[in-house]
């Protein structure tokens, strides 16, 4: 089935825009590279100003509503506890299944191998972690690496209910291969330099202080580790943008009410996408957190984007 949907999801729908440096030996061939000087046409102070302004603006919003930063964590937890039982179904329906393609492609870019340790922040019901473990096994067989005992994935999420749904999925690997842990992206309950890869998929826009979450991701990564952020982003086609807005605001909340009995939560999720920083600003913020060789790749003309940074 995957071979049938991949061309629809990926071919002709990506645009690649590396910002600053990329590491040629660690990135896919399709991503253009530049040297690791991170040279830019704007000054360092301008980068800092843009990143700080974006973080400040996002810290005080819950969708389109302005709130204090202290309120957001509990409100976000309430949203995901509320929709947890229908979350995977709603993702399938509202994205027409395309979110599976994006997550598959994310894991392809990670290129997991046996022995690596993944932390999936805001990992919810475990979509990315399960894909990581499966692909690590496949890649290990291709490379002639038979041992999988040291391959581990950890799902960390603020929502107890989302984690409970994930644990109840059929065929979930036992601990220590897959660990589920309630935790805050801004204060991760892990020692420094523990993980090879940190991912956050469709969760960054729900974080109160994105700069802190990125700094925490940097802290828990080993030297040479990689950070991947898959998130809804800014559409770069005016016609598609209008269609996307119409669908998002007029259809998705209605589906939320019909399928999950929750209009407000899906209205928030739609609004939170529109308040999220642009691809360029998010890349600047990832650099400010200490990551190097930062790049991003648009999916579906910017409906979603994958940002990548390295801890060097």
PDB file of C-alpha atoms in Angstrom:
ATOM      1  CA  UNK A   1       0.000   0.000   0.000  1.00  0.00           C
ATOM      2  CA  UNK A   2       2.818   2.343   0.803  1.00  0.00           C
ATOM      3  CA  UNK A   3       4.191   2.022  -2.730  1.00  0.00           C
ATOM      4  CA  UNK A   4       0.849   3.248  -4.096  1.00  0.00           C
ATOM      5  CA  UNK A   5       0.547   6.361  -1.959  1.00  0.00           C
ATOM      6  CA  UNK A   6       4.121   7.566  -1.830  1.00  0.00           C
ATOM      7  CA  UNK A   7       4.092   9.245  -5.283  1.00  0.00           C
ATOM      8  CA  UNK A   8       0.929  11.136  -4.359  1.00  0.00           C
ATOM      9  CA  UNK A   9       2.375  12.347  -1.114  1.00  0.00           C
ATOM     10  CA  UNK A  10       5.931  13.159  -2.058  1.00  0.00           C
ATOM     11  CA  UNK A  11       6.762  13.326  -5.740  1.00  0.00           C
ATOM     12  CA  UNK A  12       6.386  16.825  -7.074  1.00  0.00           C
ATOM     13  CA  UNK A  13       5.071  18.185  -3.799  1.00  0.00           C
ATOM     14  CA  UNK A  14       8.323  18.968  -1.960  1.00  0.00           C
ATOM     15  CA  UNK A  15      10.473  21.998  -2.179  1.00  0.00           C
ATOM     16  CA  UNK A  16      13.830  22.048  -0.440  1.00  0.00           C
ATOM     17  CA  UNK A  17      15.288  25.181   1.075  1.00  0.00           C
ATOM     18  CA  UNK A  18      18.355  24.675   3.215  1.00  0.00           C
ATOM     19  CA  UNK A  19      19.063  27.599   5.472  1.00  0.00           C
ATOM     20  CA  UNK A  20      22.681  27.995   6.401  1.00  0.00           C
ATOM     21  CA  UNK A  21      24.884  24.959   6.508  1.00  0.00           C
ATOM     22  CA  UNK A  22      24.237  21.309   5.860  1.00  0.00           C
ATOM     23  CA  UNK A  23      26.436  18.305   6.461  1.00  0.00           C
ATOM     24  CA  UNK A  24      26.879  16.544   3.097  1.00  0.00           C
ATOM     25  CA  UNK A  25      27.669  13.145   4.594  1.00  0.00           C
ATOM     26  CA  UNK A  26      24.624  13.080   6.855  1.00  0.00           C
ATOM     27  CA  UNK A  27      21.854  14.461   4.638  1.00  0.00           C
ATOM     28  CA  UNK A  28      19.883  12.856   1.771  1.00  0.00           C
ATOM     29  CA  UNK A  29      21.266  13.358  -1.743  1.00  0.00           C
ATOM     30  CA  UNK A  30      18.250  15.456  -2.696  1.00  0.00           C
ATOM     31  CA  UNK A  31      19.100  18.188  -0.200  1.00  0.00           C
ATOM     32  CA  UNK A  32      21.444  20.830  -1.526  1.00  0.00           C
ATOM     33  CA  UNK A  33      24.333  21.613   0.808  1.00  0.00           C
ATOM     34  CA  UNK A  34      26.463  24.561   1.811  1.00  0.00           C
ATOM     35  CA  UNK A  35      29.548  24.684   3.982  1.00  0.00           C
ATOM     36  CA  UNK A  36      29.150  24.726   7.738  1.00  0.00           C
ATOM     37  CA  UNK A  37      30.007  28.395   8.219  1.00  0.00           C
ATOM     38  CA  UNK A  38      26.270  29.150   8.521  1.00  0.00           C
ATOM     39  CA  UNK A  39      26.891  32.328   6.519  1.00  0.00           C
ATOM     40  CA  UNK A  40      23.753  34.413   6.023  1.00  0.00           C
ATOM     41  CA  UNK A  41      22.825  37.693   4.447  1.00  0.00           C
ATOM     42  CA  UNK A  42      21.419  38.986   7.726  1.00  0.00           C
ATOM     43  CA  UNK A  43      23.365  39.747  10.863  1.00  0.00           C
ATOM     44  CA  UNK A  44      23.510  37.563  13.951  1.00  0.00           C
ATOM     45  CA  UNK A  45      21.617  40.217  15.907  1.00  0.00           C
ATOM     46  CA  UNK A  46      18.841  40.187  13.316  1.00  0.00           C
ATOM     47  CA  UNK A  47      18.580  36.413  13.583  1.00  0.00           C
ATOM     48  CA  UNK A  48      18.359  36.618  17.373  1.00  0.00           C
ATOM     49  CA  UNK A  49      15.752  39.369  17.191  1.00  0.00           C
ATOM     50  CA  UNK A  50      13.559  37.440  14.765  1.00  0.00           C
ATOM     51  CA  UNK A  51      13.773  34.241  16.802  1.00  0.00           C
ATOM     52  CA  UNK A  52      13.061  36.009  20.095  1.00  0.00           C
ATOM     53  CA  UNK A  53      10.092  37.885  18.655  1.00  0.00           C
ATOM     54  CA  UNK A  54       8.611  34.693  17.213  1.00  0.00           C
ATOM     55  CA  UNK A  55       9.028  32.851  20.513  1.00  0.00           C
ATOM     56  CA  UNK A  56       7.535  35.708  22.501  1.00  0.00           C
ATOM     57  CA  UNK A  57       4.496  35.932  20.223  1.00  0.00           C
ATOM     58  CA  UNK A  58       3.826  32.193  20.376  1.00  0.00           C
ATOM     59  CA  UNK A  59       4.255  32.008  24.126  1.00  0.00           C
ATOM     60  CA  UNK A  60       1.177  34.120  24.737  1.00  0.00           C
ATOM     61  CA  UNK A  61      -1.346  32.465  22.431  1.00  0.00           C
ATOM     62  CA  UNK A  62      -3.670  29.494  22.568  1.00  0.00           C
ATOM     63  CA  UNK A  63      -4.827  29.373  18.991  1.00  0.00           C
ATOM     64  CA  UNK A  64      -5.943  32.927  18.264  1.00  0.00           C
ATOM     65  CA  UNK A  65      -6.629  33.636  21.939  1.00  0.00           C
ATOM     66  CA  UNK A  66      -4.077  35.623  23.916  1.00  0.00           C
ATOM     67  CA  UNK A  67      -3.297  34.019  27.263  1.00  0.00           C
ATOM     68  CA  UNK A  68      -0.552  34.002  29.842  1.00  0.00           C
ATOM     69  CA  UNK A  69       2.261  31.518  29.354  1.00  0.00           C
ATOM     70  CA  UNK A  70       1.327  29.832  32.641  1.00  0.00           C
ATOM     71  CA  UNK A  71      -2.110  28.890  31.294  1.00  0.00           C
ATOM     72  CA  UNK A  72      -1.058  27.230  28.073  1.00  0.00           C
ATOM     73  CA  UNK A  73       0.416  23.993  29.412  1.00  0.00           C
ATOM     74  CA  UNK A  74      -2.787  22.950  31.182  1.00  0.00           C
ATOM     75  CA  UNK A  75      -4.965  24.035  28.263  1.00  0.00           C
ATOM     76  CA  UNK A  76      -2.925  22.002  25.783  1.00  0.00           C
ATOM     77  CA  UNK A  77      -2.951  18.976  28.092  1.00  0.00           C
ATOM     78  CA  UNK A  78      -6.728  19.314  28.320  1.00  0.00           C
ATOM     79  CA  UNK A  79      -7.096  19.392  24.541  1.00  0.00           C
ATOM     80  CA  UNK A  80      -5.130  16.197  23.984  1.00  0.00           C
ATOM     81  CA  UNK A  81      -6.614  14.345  26.942  1.00  0.00           C
ATOM     82  CA  UNK A  82     -10.008  15.210  25.445  1.00  0.00           C
ATOM     83  CA  UNK A  83      -9.317  14.021  21.886  1.00  0.00           C
ATOM     84  CA  UNK A  84      -7.003  11.079  22.687  1.00  0.00           C
ATOM     85  CA  UNK A  85      -9.470   8.267  21.994  1.00  0.00           C
ATOM     86  CA  UNK A  86     -10.302   9.649  18.528  1.00  0.00           C
ATOM     87  CA  UNK A  87      -6.975  11.316  17.725  1.00  0.00           C
ATOM     88  CA  UNK A  88      -5.615   8.715  15.298  1.00  0.00           C
ATOM     89  CA  UNK A  89      -8.964   8.385  13.528  1.00  0.00           C
ATOM     90  CA  UNK A  90      -9.262  12.157  13.140  1.00  0.00           C
ATOM     91  CA  UNK A  91      -5.739  12.366  11.729  1.00  0.00           C
ATOM     92  CA  UNK A  92      -6.630   9.749   9.128  1.00  0.00           C
ATOM     93  CA  UNK A  93      -9.883  11.441   8.143  1.00  0.00           C
ATOM     94  CA  UNK A  94      -8.810  15.091   8.127  1.00  0.00           C
ATOM     95  CA  UNK A  95      -5.529  14.466   6.273  1.00  0.00           C
ATOM     96  CA  UNK A  96      -6.973  11.769   3.986  1.00  0.00           C
ATOM     97  CA  UNK A  97      -4.209   9.534   5.318  1.00  0.00           C
ATOM     98  CA  UNK A  98      -1.408  11.802   4.103  1.00  0.00           C
ATOM     99  CA  UNK A  99       0.034  12.162   7.619  1.00  0.00           C
ATOM    100  CA  UNK A 100       1.180   8.535   7.319  1.00  0.00           C
ATOM    101  CA  UNK A 101       3.199   9.449   4.224  1.00  0.00           C
ATOM    102  CA  UNK A 102       4.859  12.363   6.001  1.00  0.00           C
ATOM    103  CA  UNK A 103       5.783  10.245   9.024  1.00  0.00           C
ATOM    104  CA  UNK A 104       7.085   7.466   6.786  1.00  0.00           C
ATOM    105  CA  UNK A 105       9.246   9.984   4.957  1.00  0.00           C
ATOM    106  CA  UNK A 106      10.496  11.489   8.214  1.00  0.00           C
ATOM    107  CA  UNK A 107      11.717   8.078   9.368  1.00  0.00           C
ATOM    108  CA  UNK A 108      13.306   7.459   5.968  1.00  0.00           C
ATOM    109  CA  UNK A 109      15.299  10.653   6.466  1.00  0.00           C
ATOM    110  CA  UNK A 110      16.360   9.536   9.933  1.00  0.00           C
ATOM    111  CA  UNK A 111      17.727   6.285   8.488  1.00  0.00           C
ATOM    112  CA  UNK A 112      17.625   4.388  11.811  1.00  0.00           C
ATOM    113  CA  UNK A 113      19.962   1.476  12.444  1.00  0.00           C
ATOM    114  CA  UNK A 114      20.135  -1.072  15.287  1.00  0.00           C
ATOM    115  CA  UNK A 115      21.678   0.249  18.475  1.00  0.00           C
ATOM    116  CA  UNK A 116      20.343   3.791  18.198  1.00  0.00           C
ATOM    117  CA  UNK A 117      18.177   5.442  20.834  1.00  0.00           C
ATOM    118  CA  UNK A 118      15.283   7.697  19.825  1.00  0.00           C
ATOM    119  CA  UNK A 119      13.363  10.191  21.928  1.00  0.00           C
ATOM    120  CA  UNK A 120      10.041  11.239  20.402  1.00  0.00           C
ATOM    121  CA  UNK A 121       8.876  14.373  22.216  1.00  0.00           C
ATOM    122  CA  UNK A 122       5.115  14.997  22.199  1.00  0.00           C
ATOM    123  CA  UNK A 123       5.027  11.488  20.768  1.00  0.00           C
ATOM    124  CA  UNK A 124       1.359  10.879  21.560  1.00  0.00           C
ATOM    125  CA  UNK A 125       0.216   7.426  20.525  1.00  0.00           C
ATOM    126  CA  UNK A 126       3.641   6.379  19.249  1.00  0.00           C
ATOM    127  CA  UNK A 127       3.362   6.709  15.462  1.00  0.00           C
ATOM    128  CA  UNK A 128       6.943   7.883  14.937  1.00  0.00           C
ATOM    129  CA  UNK A 129       8.532   5.656  17.593  1.00  0.00           C
ATOM    130  CA  UNK A 130       6.907   2.517  16.172  1.00  0.00           C
ATOM    131  CA  UNK A 131       8.050   3.415  12.668  1.00  0.00           C
ATOM    132  CA  UNK A 132      11.577   4.035  13.967  1.00  0.00           C
ATOM    133  CA  UNK A 133      11.850   0.597  15.584  1.00  0.00           C
ATOM    134  CA  UNK A 134      10.454  -1.153  12.519  1.00  0.00           C
ATOM    135  CA  UNK A 135      12.766   0.672  10.114  1.00  0.00           C
ATOM    136  CA  UNK A 136      15.823   0.104  12.329  1.00  0.00           C
ATOM    137  CA  UNK A 137      15.187  -3.631  12.106  1.00  0.00           C
ATOM    138  CA  UNK A 138      14.777  -3.497   8.314  1.00  0.00           C
ATOM    139  CA  UNK A 139      17.910  -1.409   7.843  1.00  0.00           C
ATOM    140  CA  UNK A 140      19.840  -3.695  10.180  1.00  0.00           C
ATOM    141  CA  UNK A 141      18.992  -6.726   8.058  1.00  0.00           C
ATOM    142  CA  UNK A 142      20.118  -4.881   4.942  1.00  0.00           C
ATOM    143  CA  UNK A 143      23.405  -3.984   6.600  1.00  0.00           C
ATOM    144  CA  UNK A 144      23.916  -7.426   8.110  1.00  0.00           C
ATOM    145  CA  UNK A 145      23.421  -6.162  11.679  1.00  0.00           C
ATOM    146  CA  UNK A 146      21.372  -8.824  13.456  1.00  0.00           C
ATOM    147  CA  UNK A 147      21.304  -7.501  17.020  1.00  0.00           C
ATOM    148  CA  UNK A 148      18.344  -5.298  17.927  1.00  0.00           C
ATOM    149  CA  UNK A 149      18.590  -5.474  21.707  1.00  0.00           C
ATOM    150  CA  UNK A 150      20.090  -2.015  22.088  1.00  0.00           C
ATOM    151  CA  UNK A 151      17.624  -0.267  19.748  1.00  0.00           C
ATOM    152  CA  UNK A 152      15.280   1.747  21.924  1.00  0.00           C
ATOM    153  CA  UNK A 153      12.575   4.360  21.479  1.00  0.00           C
ATOM    154  CA  UNK A 154      11.049   6.555  24.168  1.00  0.00           C
ATOM    155  CA  UNK A 155       7.724   8.343  23.760  1.00  0.00           C
ATOM    156  CA  UNK A 156       7.447  11.402  26.002  1.00  0.00           C
ATOM    157  CA  UNK A 157       4.167  13.308  26.108  1.00  0.00           C
ATOM    158  CA  UNK A 158       2.363  15.699  28.417  1.00  0.00           C
ATOM    159  CA  UNK A 159      -0.980  13.909  27.916  1.00  0.00           C
ATOM    160  CA  UNK A 160      -1.608  10.844  30.067  1.00  0.00           C
ATOM    161  CA  UNK A 161      -4.550   9.854  27.897  1.00  0.00           C
ATOM    162  CA  UNK A 162      -2.567   9.964  24.653  1.00  0.00           C
ATOM    163  CA  UNK A 163       0.078   7.708  26.187  1.00  0.00           C
ATOM    164  CA  UNK A 164      -2.595   5.287  27.407  1.00  0.00           C
ATOM    165  CA  UNK A 165      -4.041   4.995  23.897  1.00  0.00           C
ATOM    166  CA  UNK A 166      -0.560   4.364  22.514  1.00  0.00           C
ATOM    167  CA  UNK A 167       0.223   1.641  25.032  1.00  0.00           C
ATOM    168  CA  UNK A 168      -3.026  -0.137  24.130  1.00  0.00           C
ATOM    169  CA  UNK A 169      -2.211  -0.357  20.425  1.00  0.00           C
ATOM    170  CA  UNK A 170      -1.886  -3.938  19.137  1.00  0.00           C
ATOM    171  CA  UNK A 171       1.623  -5.210  18.573  1.00  0.00           C
ATOM    172  CA  UNK A 172       3.360  -2.573  20.694  1.00  0.00           C
ATOM    173  CA  UNK A 173       6.916  -3.725  21.564  1.00  0.00           C
ATOM    174  CA  UNK A 174       7.605  -4.269  25.272  1.00  0.00           C
ATOM    175  CA  UNK A 175      10.030  -2.287  27.383  1.00  0.00           C
ATOM    176  CA  UNK A 176      12.912  -1.601  27.162  1.00  0.00           C
ATOM    177  CA  UNK A 177      12.532  -1.451  23.360  1.00  0.00           C
ATOM    178  CA  UNK A 178       9.662   1.054  23.659  1.00  0.00           C
ATOM    179  CA  UNK A 179       9.164   3.191  26.760  1.00  0.00           C
ATOM    180  CA  UNK A 180       6.231   5.513  27.478  1.00  0.00           C
ATOM    181  CA  UNK A 181       6.793   8.438  29.822  1.00  0.00           C
ATOM    182  CA  UNK A 182       4.714  11.450  30.814  1.00  0.00           C
ATOM    183  CA  UNK A 183       6.879  14.540  30.585  1.00  0.00           C
ATOM    184  CA  UNK A 184       7.196  18.164  29.526  1.00  0.00           C
ATOM    185  CA  UNK A 185       9.105  19.112  26.365  1.00  0.00           C
ATOM    186  CA  UNK A 186      10.464  22.170  28.182  1.00  0.00           C
ATOM    187  CA  UNK A 187      11.892  20.133  31.071  1.00  0.00           C
ATOM    188  CA  UNK A 188      12.710  16.663  29.789  1.00  0.00           C
ATOM    189  CA  UNK A 189      13.164  14.029  32.530  1.00  0.00           C
ATOM    190  CA  UNK A 190      16.377  12.620  31.050  1.00  0.00           C
ATOM    191  CA  UNK A 191      20.091  12.954  31.633  1.00  0.00           C
ATOM    192  CA  UNK A 192      22.190  14.950  29.190  1.00  0.00           C
ATOM    193  CA  UNK A 193      23.620  13.340  26.046  1.00  0.00           C
ATOM    194  CA  UNK A 194      21.425  10.234  26.232  1.00  0.00           C
ATOM    195  CA  UNK A 195      19.820   9.976  22.768  1.00  0.00           C
ATOM    196  CA  UNK A 196      21.066   9.650  19.203  1.00  0.00           C
ATOM    197  CA  UNK A 197      17.951  11.197  17.684  1.00  0.00           C
ATOM    198  CA  UNK A 198      15.231  13.499  19.017  1.00  0.00           C
ATOM    199  CA  UNK A 199      12.022  13.981  17.058  1.00  0.00           C
ATOM    200  CA  UNK A 200       8.912  16.057  17.577  1.00  0.00           C
ATOM    201  CA  UNK A 201       6.065  15.479  15.143  1.00  0.00           C
ATOM    202  CA  UNK A 202       3.146  17.907  15.013  1.00  0.00           C
ATOM    203  CA  UNK A 203       3.838  18.917  18.601  1.00  0.00           C
ATOM    204  CA  UNK A 204       6.110  21.950  18.528  1.00  0.00           C
ATOM    205  CA  UNK A 205       3.268  24.411  17.957  1.00  0.00           C
ATOM    206  CA  UNK A 206       1.639  23.228  21.195  1.00  0.00           C
ATOM    207  CA  UNK A 207       4.712  23.989  23.321  1.00  0.00           C
ATOM    208  CA  UNK A 208       4.542  27.138  25.432  1.00  0.00           C
ATOM    209  CA  UNK A 209       8.215  28.096  25.146  1.00  0.00           C
ATOM    210  CA  UNK A 210       9.565  26.626  21.930  1.00  0.00           C
ATOM    211  CA  UNK A 211      13.057  27.938  22.594  1.00  0.00           C
ATOM    212  CA  UNK A 212      13.231  25.949  25.846  1.00  0.00           C
ATOM    213  CA  UNK A 213      11.974  22.788  24.147  1.00  0.00           C
ATOM    214  CA  UNK A 214      14.673  23.098  21.482  1.00  0.00           C
ATOM    215  CA  UNK A 215      17.358  23.721  24.093  1.00  0.00           C
ATOM    216  CA  UNK A 216      16.191  20.625  25.982  1.00  0.00           C
ATOM    217  CA  UNK A 217      16.327  18.564  22.799  1.00  0.00           C
ATOM    218  CA  UNK A 218      19.886  19.791  22.269  1.00  0.00           C
ATOM    219  CA  UNK A 219      20.810  18.933  25.875  1.00  0.00           C
ATOM    220  CA  UNK A 220      19.638  15.316  25.771  1.00  0.00           C
ATOM    221  CA  UNK A 221      21.236  14.584  22.392  1.00  0.00           C
ATOM    222  CA  UNK A 222      24.647  12.972  22.169  1.00  0.00           C
ATOM    223  CA  UNK A 223      27.378  14.792  20.262  1.00  0.00           C
ATOM    224  CA  UNK A 224      26.694  14.162  16.601  1.00  0.00           C
ATOM    225  CA  UNK A 225      23.005  13.577  17.319  1.00  0.00           C
ATOM    226  CA  UNK A 226      20.196  14.871  15.147  1.00  0.00           C
ATOM    227  CA  UNK A 227      17.005  16.811  15.851  1.00  0.00           C
ATOM    228  CA  UNK A 228      13.993  16.445  13.533  1.00  0.00           C
ATOM    229  CA  UNK A 229      10.870  18.605  13.706  1.00  0.00           C
ATOM    230  CA  UNK A 230       7.890  17.645  11.529  1.00  0.00           C
ATOM    231  CA  UNK A 231       5.206  20.301  11.754  1.00  0.00           C
ATOM    232  CA  UNK A 232       2.443  22.042   9.845  1.00  0.00           C
ATOM    233  CA  UNK A 233       3.848  25.193   8.321  1.00  0.00           C
ATOM    234  CA  UNK A 234       3.204  28.047   5.879  1.00  0.00           C
ATOM    235  CA  UNK A 235       1.884  27.276   2.390  1.00  0.00           C
ATOM    236  CA  UNK A 236       3.887  28.942  -0.378  1.00  0.00           C
ATOM    237  CA  UNK A 237       1.173  28.781  -3.068  1.00  0.00           C
ATOM    238  CA  UNK A 238      -1.526  31.526  -2.819  1.00  0.00           C
ATOM    239  CA  UNK A 239      -4.266  29.455  -4.468  1.00  0.00           C
ATOM    240  CA  UNK A 240      -3.523  26.369  -2.379  1.00  0.00           C
ATOM    241  CA  UNK A 241      -3.327  28.569   0.720  1.00  0.00           C
ATOM    242  CA  UNK A 242      -6.893  29.833   0.198  1.00  0.00           C
ATOM    243  CA  UNK A 243      -8.219  26.316  -0.373  1.00  0.00           C
ATOM    244  CA  UNK A 244      -6.328  25.053   2.668  1.00  0.00           C
ATOM    245  CA  UNK A 245      -7.724  27.839   4.870  1.00  0.00           C
ATOM    246  CA  UNK A 246     -11.266  27.119   3.711  1.00  0.00           C
ATOM    247  CA  UNK A 247     -10.898  23.411   4.445  1.00  0.00           C
ATOM    248  CA  UNK A 248      -9.159  23.978   7.775  1.00  0.00           C
ATOM    249  CA  UNK A 249     -11.634  26.424   9.271  1.00  0.00           C
ATOM    250  CA  UNK A 250     -14.888  25.258   7.690  1.00  0.00           C
ATOM    251  CA  UNK A 251     -14.453  21.476   7.596  1.00  0.00           C
ATOM    252  CA  UNK A 252     -12.005  20.229  10.246  1.00  0.00           C
ATOM    253  CA  UNK A 253     -13.857  21.623  13.322  1.00  0.00           C
ATOM    254  CA  UNK A 254     -17.103  20.152  11.959  1.00  0.00           C
ATOM    255  CA  UNK A 255     -15.415  16.758  11.587  1.00  0.00           C
ATOM    256  CA  UNK A 256     -14.100  17.150  15.127  1.00  0.00           C
ATOM    257  CA  UNK A 257     -17.638  17.617  16.387  1.00  0.00           C
ATOM    258  CA  UNK A 258     -19.096  14.741  14.355  1.00  0.00           C
ATOM    259  CA  UNK A 259     -16.374  12.149  15.000  1.00  0.00           C
ATOM    260  CA  UNK A 260     -14.952  13.184  18.366  1.00  0.00           C
ATOM    261  CA  UNK A 261     -17.722  15.334  19.833  1.00  0.00           C
ATOM    262  CA  UNK A 262     -15.207  18.158  20.273  1.00  0.00           C
ATOM    263  CA  UNK A 263     -15.445  21.267  18.087  1.00  0.00           C
ATOM    264  CA  UNK A 264     -13.336  23.525  20.307  1.00  0.00           C
ATOM    265  CA  UNK A 265     -10.250  21.325  20.448  1.00  0.00           C
ATOM    266  CA  UNK A 266     -10.055  21.034  16.671  1.00  0.00           C
ATOM    267  CA  UNK A 267     -10.716  24.737  16.258  1.00  0.00           C
ATOM    268  CA  UNK A 268      -7.681  25.327  18.491  1.00  0.00           C
ATOM    269  CA  UNK A 269      -5.534  22.889  16.514  1.00  0.00           C
ATOM    270  CA  UNK A 270      -6.378  24.696  13.264  1.00  0.00           C
ATOM    271  CA  UNK A 271      -5.685  28.103  14.797  1.00  0.00           C
ATOM    272  CA  UNK A 272      -2.397  26.947  16.309  1.00  0.00           C
ATOM    273  CA  UNK A 273      -1.101  26.099  12.829  1.00  0.00           C
ATOM    274  CA  UNK A 274      -1.746  29.661  11.658  1.00  0.00           C
ATOM    275  CA  UNK A 275       0.105  31.113  14.672  1.00  0.00           C
ATOM    276  CA  UNK A 276       3.166  28.931  14.125  1.00  0.00           C
ATOM    277  CA  UNK A 277       6.358  30.655  12.894  1.00  0.00           C
ATOM    278  CA  UNK A 278       7.357  30.478   9.246  1.00  0.00           C
ATOM    279  CA  UNK A 279       9.875  27.932   8.035  1.00  0.00           C
ATOM    280  CA  UNK A 280      12.685  30.501   8.013  1.00  0.00           C
ATOM    281  CA  UNK A 281      11.959  31.814  11.498  1.00  0.00           C
ATOM    282  CA  UNK A 282      11.714  28.311  12.952  1.00  0.00           C
ATOM    283  CA  UNK A 283      15.080  27.455  11.394  1.00  0.00           C
ATOM    284  CA  UNK A 284      16.556  30.553  13.050  1.00  0.00           C
ATOM    285  CA  UNK A 285      15.160  29.435  16.403  1.00  0.00           C
ATOM    286  CA  UNK A 286      16.674  25.972  16.017  1.00  0.00           C
ATOM    287  CA  UNK A 287      20.062  27.592  15.382  1.00  0.00           C
ATOM    288  CA  UNK A 288      19.634  29.769  18.455  1.00  0.00           C
ATOM    289  CA  UNK A 289      19.133  26.595  20.529  1.00  0.00           C
ATOM    290  CA  UNK A 290      22.647  25.518  19.559  1.00  0.00           C
ATOM    291  CA  UNK A 291      22.046  23.310  16.528  1.00  0.00           C
ATOM    292  CA  UNK A 292      24.285  23.444  13.475  1.00  0.00           C
ATOM    293  CA  UNK A 293      23.801  22.629   9.795  1.00  0.00           C
ATOM    294  CA  UNK A 294      20.099  23.518  10.058  1.00  0.00           C
ATOM    295  CA  UNK A 295      17.902  22.949   7.013  1.00  0.00           C
ATOM    296  CA  UNK A 296      14.240  22.462   6.207  1.00  0.00           C
ATOM    297  CA  UNK A 297      12.237  20.697   3.543  1.00  0.00           C
ATOM    298  CA  UNK A 298       8.702  21.611   2.514  1.00  0.00           C
ATOM    299  CA  UNK A 299       6.066  18.913   2.013  1.00  0.00           C
ATOM    300  CA  UNK A 300       2.960  19.595  -0.090  1.00  0.00           C
ATOM    301  CA  UNK A 301       4.033  23.176  -0.894  1.00  0.00           C
ATOM    302  CA  UNK A 302       4.578  24.011   2.755  1.00  0.00           C
ATOM    303  CA  UNK A 303       1.462  22.514   4.323  1.00  0.00           C
ATOM    304  CA  UNK A 304       4.029  20.679   6.421  1.00  0.00           C
ATOM    305  CA  UNK A 305       7.803  20.945   6.748  1.00  0.00           C
ATOM    306  CA  UNK A 306      10.647  18.913   8.189  1.00  0.00           C
ATOM    307  CA  UNK A 307      13.389  20.867   9.970  1.00  0.00           C
ATOM    308  CA  UNK A 308      16.691  19.177  10.787  1.00  0.00           C
ATOM    309  CA  UNK A 309      19.547  20.269  13.054  1.00  0.00           C
ATOM    310  CA  UNK A 310      22.771  18.636  14.253  1.00  0.00           C
ATOM    311  CA  UNK A 311      24.454  18.728  17.648  1.00  0.00           C
ATOM    312  CA  UNK A 312      28.128  19.144  16.754  1.00  0.00           C
TER     313      UNK A 312
END
